[in-house]
PDB file of C-alpha atoms in Angstrom:
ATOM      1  CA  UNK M 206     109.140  56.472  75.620  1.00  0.00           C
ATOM      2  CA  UNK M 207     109.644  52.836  74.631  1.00  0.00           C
ATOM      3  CA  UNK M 208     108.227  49.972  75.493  1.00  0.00           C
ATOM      4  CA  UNK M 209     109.340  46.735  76.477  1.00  0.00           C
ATOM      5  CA  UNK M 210     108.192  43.325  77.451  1.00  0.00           C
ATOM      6  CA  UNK M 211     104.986  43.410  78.954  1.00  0.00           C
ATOM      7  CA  UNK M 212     104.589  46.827  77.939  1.00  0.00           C
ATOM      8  CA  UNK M 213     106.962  48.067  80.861  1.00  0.00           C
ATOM      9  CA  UNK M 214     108.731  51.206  79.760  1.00  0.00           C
ATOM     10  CA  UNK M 215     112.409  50.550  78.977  1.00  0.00           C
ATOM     11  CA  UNK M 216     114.993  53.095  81.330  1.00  0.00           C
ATOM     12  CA  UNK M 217     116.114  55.651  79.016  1.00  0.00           C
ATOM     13  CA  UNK M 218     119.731  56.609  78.985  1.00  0.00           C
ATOM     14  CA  UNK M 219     121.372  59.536  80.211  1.00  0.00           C
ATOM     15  CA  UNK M 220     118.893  61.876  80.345  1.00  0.00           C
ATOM     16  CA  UNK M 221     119.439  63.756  83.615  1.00  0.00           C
ATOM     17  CA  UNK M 222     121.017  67.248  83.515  1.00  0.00           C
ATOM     18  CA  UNK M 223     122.147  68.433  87.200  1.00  0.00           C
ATOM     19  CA  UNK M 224     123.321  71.423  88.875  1.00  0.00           C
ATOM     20  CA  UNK M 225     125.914  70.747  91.538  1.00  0.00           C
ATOM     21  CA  UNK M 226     127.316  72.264  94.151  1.00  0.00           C
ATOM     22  CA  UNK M 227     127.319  73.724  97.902  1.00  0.00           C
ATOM     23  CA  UNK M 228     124.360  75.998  99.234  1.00  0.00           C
ATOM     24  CA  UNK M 229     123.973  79.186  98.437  1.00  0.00           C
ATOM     25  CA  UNK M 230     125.102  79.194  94.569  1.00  0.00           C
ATOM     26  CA  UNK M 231     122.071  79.240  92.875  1.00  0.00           C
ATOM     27  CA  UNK M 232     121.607  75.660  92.067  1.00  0.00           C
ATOM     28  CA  UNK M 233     117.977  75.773  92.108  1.00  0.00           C
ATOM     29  CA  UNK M 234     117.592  79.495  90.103  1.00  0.00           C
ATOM     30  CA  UNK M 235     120.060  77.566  87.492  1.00  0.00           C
ATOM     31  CA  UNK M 236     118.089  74.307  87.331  1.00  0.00           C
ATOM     32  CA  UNK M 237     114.664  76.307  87.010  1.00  0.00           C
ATOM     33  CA  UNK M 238     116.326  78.412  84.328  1.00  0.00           C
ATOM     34  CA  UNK M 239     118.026  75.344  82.114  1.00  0.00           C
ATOM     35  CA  UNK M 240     114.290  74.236  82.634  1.00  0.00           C
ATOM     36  CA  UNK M 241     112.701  76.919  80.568  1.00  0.00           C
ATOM     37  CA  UNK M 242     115.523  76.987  77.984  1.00  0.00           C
ATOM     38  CA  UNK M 243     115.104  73.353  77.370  1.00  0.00           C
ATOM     39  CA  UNK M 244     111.442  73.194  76.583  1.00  0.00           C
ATOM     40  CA  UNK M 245     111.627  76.589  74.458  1.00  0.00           C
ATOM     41  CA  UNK M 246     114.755  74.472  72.223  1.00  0.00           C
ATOM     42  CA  UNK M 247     112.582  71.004  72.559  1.00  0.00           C
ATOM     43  CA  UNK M 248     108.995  72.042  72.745  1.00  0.00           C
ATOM     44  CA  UNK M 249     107.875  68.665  71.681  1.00  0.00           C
ATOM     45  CA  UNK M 250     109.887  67.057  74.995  1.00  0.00           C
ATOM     46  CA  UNK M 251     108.853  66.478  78.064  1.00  0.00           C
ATOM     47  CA  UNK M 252     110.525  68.403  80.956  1.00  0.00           C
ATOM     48  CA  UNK M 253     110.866  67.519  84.009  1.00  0.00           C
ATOM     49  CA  UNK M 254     112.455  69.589  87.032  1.00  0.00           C
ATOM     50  CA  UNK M 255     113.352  68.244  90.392  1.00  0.00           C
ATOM     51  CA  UNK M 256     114.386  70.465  93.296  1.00  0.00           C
ATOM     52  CA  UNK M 257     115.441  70.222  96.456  1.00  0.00           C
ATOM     53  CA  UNK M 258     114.585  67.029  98.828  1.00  0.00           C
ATOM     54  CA  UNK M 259     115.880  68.478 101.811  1.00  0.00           C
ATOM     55  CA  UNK M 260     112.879  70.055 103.342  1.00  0.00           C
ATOM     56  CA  UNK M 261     111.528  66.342 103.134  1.00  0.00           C
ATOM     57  CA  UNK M 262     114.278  64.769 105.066  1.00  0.00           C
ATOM     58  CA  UNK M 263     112.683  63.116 108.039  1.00  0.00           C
ATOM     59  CA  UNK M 264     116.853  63.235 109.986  1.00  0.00           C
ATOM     60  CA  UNK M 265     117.911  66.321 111.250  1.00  0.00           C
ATOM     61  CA  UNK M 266     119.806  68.864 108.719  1.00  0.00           C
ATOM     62  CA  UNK M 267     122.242  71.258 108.831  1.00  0.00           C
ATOM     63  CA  UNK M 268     124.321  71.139 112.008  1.00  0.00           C
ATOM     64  CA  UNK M 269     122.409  68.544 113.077  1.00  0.00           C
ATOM     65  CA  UNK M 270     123.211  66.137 110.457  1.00  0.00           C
ATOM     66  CA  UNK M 271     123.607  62.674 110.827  1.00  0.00           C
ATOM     67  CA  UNK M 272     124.911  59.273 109.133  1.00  0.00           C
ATOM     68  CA  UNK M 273     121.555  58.440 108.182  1.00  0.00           C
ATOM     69  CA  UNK M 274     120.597  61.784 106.849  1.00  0.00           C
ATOM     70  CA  UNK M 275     123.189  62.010 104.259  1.00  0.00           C
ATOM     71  CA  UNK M 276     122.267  58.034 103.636  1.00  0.00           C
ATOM     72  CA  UNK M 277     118.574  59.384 102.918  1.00  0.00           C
ATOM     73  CA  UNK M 278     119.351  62.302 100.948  1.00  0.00           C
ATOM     74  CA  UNK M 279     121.495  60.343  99.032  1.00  0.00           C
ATOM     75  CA  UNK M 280     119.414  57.478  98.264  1.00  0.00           C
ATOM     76  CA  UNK M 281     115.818  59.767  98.170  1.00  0.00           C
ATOM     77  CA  UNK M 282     117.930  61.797  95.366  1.00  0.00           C
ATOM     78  CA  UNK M 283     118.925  58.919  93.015  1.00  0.00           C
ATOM     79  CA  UNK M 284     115.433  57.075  93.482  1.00  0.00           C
ATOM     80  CA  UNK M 285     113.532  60.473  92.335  1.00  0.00           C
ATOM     81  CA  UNK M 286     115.956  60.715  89.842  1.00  0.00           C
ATOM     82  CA  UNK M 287     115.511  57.279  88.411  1.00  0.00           C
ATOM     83  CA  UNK M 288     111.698  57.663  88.727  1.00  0.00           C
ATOM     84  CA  UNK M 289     111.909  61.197  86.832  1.00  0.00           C
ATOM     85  CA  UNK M 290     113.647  59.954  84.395  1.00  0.00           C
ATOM     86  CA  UNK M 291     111.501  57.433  82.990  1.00  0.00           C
ATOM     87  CA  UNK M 292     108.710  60.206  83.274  1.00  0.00           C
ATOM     88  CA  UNK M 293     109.925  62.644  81.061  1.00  0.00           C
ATOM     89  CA  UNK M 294     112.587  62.900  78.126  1.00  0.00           C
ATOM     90  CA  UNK M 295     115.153  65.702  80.077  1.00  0.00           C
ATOM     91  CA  UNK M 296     115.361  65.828  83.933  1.00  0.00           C
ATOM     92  CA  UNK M 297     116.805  68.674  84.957  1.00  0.00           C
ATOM     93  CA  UNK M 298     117.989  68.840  89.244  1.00  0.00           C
ATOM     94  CA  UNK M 299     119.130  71.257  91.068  1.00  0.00           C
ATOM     95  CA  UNK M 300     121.410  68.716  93.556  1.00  0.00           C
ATOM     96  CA  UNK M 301     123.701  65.989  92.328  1.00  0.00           C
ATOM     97  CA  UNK M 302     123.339  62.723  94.304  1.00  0.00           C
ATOM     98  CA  UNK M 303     126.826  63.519  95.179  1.00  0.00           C
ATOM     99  CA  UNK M 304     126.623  66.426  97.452  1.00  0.00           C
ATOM    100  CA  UNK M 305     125.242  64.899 100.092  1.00  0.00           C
ATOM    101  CA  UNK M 306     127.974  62.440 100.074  1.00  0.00           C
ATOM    102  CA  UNK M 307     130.279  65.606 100.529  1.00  0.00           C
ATOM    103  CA  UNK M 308     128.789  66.992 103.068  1.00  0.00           C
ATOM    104  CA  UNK M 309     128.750  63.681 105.047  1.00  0.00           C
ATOM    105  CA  UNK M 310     132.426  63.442 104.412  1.00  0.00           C
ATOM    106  CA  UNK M 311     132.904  66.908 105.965  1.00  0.00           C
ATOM    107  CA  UNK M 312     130.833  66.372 108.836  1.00  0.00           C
ATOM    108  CA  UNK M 313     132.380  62.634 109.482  1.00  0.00           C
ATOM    109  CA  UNK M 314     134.934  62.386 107.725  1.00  0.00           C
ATOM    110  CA  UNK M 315     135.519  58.833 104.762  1.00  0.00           C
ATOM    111  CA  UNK M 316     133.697  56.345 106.410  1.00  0.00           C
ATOM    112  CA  UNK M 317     132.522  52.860 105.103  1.00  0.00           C
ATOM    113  CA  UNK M 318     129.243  54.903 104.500  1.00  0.00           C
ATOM    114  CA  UNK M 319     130.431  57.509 102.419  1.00  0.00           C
ATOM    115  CA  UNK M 320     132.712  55.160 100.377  1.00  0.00           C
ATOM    116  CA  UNK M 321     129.548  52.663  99.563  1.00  0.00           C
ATOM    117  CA  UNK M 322     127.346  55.944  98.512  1.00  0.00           C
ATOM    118  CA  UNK M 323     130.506  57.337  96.476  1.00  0.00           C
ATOM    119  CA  UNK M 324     130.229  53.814  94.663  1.00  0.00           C
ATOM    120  CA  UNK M 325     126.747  54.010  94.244  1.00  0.00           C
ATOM    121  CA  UNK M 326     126.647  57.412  93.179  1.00  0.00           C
ATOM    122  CA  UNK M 327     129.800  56.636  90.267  1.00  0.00           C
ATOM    123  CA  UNK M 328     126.974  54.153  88.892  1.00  0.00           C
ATOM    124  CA  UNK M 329     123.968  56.224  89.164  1.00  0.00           C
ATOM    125  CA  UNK M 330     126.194  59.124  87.617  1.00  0.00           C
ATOM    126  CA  UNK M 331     127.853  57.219  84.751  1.00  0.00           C
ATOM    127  CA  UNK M 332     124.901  56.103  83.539  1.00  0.00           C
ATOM    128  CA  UNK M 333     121.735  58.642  84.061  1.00  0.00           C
ATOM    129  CA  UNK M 334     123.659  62.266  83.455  1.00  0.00           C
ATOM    130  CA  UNK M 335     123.978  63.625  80.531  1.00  0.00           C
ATOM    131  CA  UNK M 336     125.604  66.882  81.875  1.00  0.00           C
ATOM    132  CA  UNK M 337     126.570  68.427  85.248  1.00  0.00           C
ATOM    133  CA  UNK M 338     126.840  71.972  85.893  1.00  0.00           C
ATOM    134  CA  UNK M 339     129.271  72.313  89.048  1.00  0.00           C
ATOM    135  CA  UNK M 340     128.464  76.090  90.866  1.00  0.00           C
ATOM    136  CA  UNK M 341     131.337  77.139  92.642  1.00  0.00           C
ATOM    137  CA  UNK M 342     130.403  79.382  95.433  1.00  0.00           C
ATOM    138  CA  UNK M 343     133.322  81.822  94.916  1.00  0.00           C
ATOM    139  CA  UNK M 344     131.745  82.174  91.539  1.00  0.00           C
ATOM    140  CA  UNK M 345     127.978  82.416  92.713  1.00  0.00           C
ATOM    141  CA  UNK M 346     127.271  83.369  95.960  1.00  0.00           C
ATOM    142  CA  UNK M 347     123.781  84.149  96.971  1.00  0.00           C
ATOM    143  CA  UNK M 348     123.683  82.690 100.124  1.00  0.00           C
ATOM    144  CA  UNK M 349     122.074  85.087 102.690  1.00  0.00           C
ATOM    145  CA  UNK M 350     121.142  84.715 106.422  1.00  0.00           C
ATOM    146  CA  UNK M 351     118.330  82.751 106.370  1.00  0.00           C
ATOM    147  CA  UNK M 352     118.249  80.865 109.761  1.00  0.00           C
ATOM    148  CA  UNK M 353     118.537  77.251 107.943  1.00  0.00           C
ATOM    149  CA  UNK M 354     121.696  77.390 105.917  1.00  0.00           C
ATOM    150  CA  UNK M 355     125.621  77.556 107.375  1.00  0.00           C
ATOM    151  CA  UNK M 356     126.745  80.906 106.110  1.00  0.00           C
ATOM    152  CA  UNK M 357     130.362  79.764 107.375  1.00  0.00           C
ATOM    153  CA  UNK M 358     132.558  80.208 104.289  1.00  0.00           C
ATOM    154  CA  UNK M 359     135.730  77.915 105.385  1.00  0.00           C
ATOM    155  CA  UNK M 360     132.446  74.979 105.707  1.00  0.00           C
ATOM    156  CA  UNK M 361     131.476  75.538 102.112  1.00  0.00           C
ATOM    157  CA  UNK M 362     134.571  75.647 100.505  1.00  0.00           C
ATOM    158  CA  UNK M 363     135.655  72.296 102.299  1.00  0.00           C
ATOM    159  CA  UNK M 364     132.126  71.195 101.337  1.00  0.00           C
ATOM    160  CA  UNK M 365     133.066  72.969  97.281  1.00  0.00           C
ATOM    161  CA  UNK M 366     136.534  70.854  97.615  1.00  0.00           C
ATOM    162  CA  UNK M 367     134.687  66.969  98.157  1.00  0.00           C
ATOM    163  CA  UNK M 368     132.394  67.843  95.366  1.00  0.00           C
ATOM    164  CA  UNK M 369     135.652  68.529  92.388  1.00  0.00           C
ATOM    165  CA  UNK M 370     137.158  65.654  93.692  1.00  0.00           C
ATOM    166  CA  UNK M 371     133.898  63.476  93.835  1.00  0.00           C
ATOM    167  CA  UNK M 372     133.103  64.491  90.165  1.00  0.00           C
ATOM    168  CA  UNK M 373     136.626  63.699  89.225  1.00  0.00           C
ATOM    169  CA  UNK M 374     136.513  60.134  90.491  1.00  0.00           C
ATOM    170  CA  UNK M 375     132.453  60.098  88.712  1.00  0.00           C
ATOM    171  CA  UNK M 376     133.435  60.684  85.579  1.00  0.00           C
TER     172      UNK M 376
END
């Protein structure tokens, strides 16, 4: 890590790996995975691994979902990103800060919201990932009755559809 003035430490560039995508497709199995691999081909880095902030979401999730949920998942993802990744030398996530943005824009459709937290999420994602691994759920689908997640298919592959174009217009 360096140090600046003061003996602040400096943001480091690009160092956020992140697997993307809808439920179900084994985001977090992936990220926890890449994880391992990483510190067994860097063992003198420091690894970090963030999962999932939904279960902290003080808004209602799910079918419940609101404006200001997808604003606080959004905004809770790239601040524990930002703080992760002057913590250790590789972050690795298992959500991009984009795919709450996508399911906001399925719920409500492009609002002035989700066009502000596109543009905030282009800047976050231009200039803290180093790689994104998009899970496509007709490619990797685990998802299972489990009471909490929408196991309607048509939902996740409008939800799947937002994300490519959303990493398109990121990139």
């Amino acid at each position: 890590r360096s140090n600046g003035a003061g003996g602040r430490k400096m943001e480091k560039q690009k160092n956020i790996i992140v697997v993307s995508g809808t439920h179900g497709t084994g985001k977090t199995t992936k990220a926890m995975e890449m994880a391992v691999d990483l510190k067994k081909q860097y063992p003198g880095k420091t690894i970090g691994l963030l999962l999932e902030n939904v279960i902290d979401c003080p808004f209602p999730v799910n079918g419940k979902t609101t404006k200001e949920t997808v604003l606080w998942l959004t905004t809770n993802q790239i601040q524990r990103e930002l703080t992760m990744s002057l913590q250790y030398d590789i972050v690795v996530s298992d959500r991009c800060c984009i795919d709450p943005v996508a399911y906001g824009i399925v719920h409500f459709g492009e609002t002035a919201l989700s066009e502000a937290l596109v543009h905030l999420c282009k800047l976050h994602y231009r200039s803290k990932y180093a790689d994104v691994c998009l899970h496509m759920a007709s490619k990797n689908n685990y998802l299972f009755a489990d009471g909490l997640r929408d196991t309607d298919l048509d939902f996740r592959f409008r939800v799947e559809k937002i994300l490519m174009r959303l990493h398109g217009e990121c990139r």
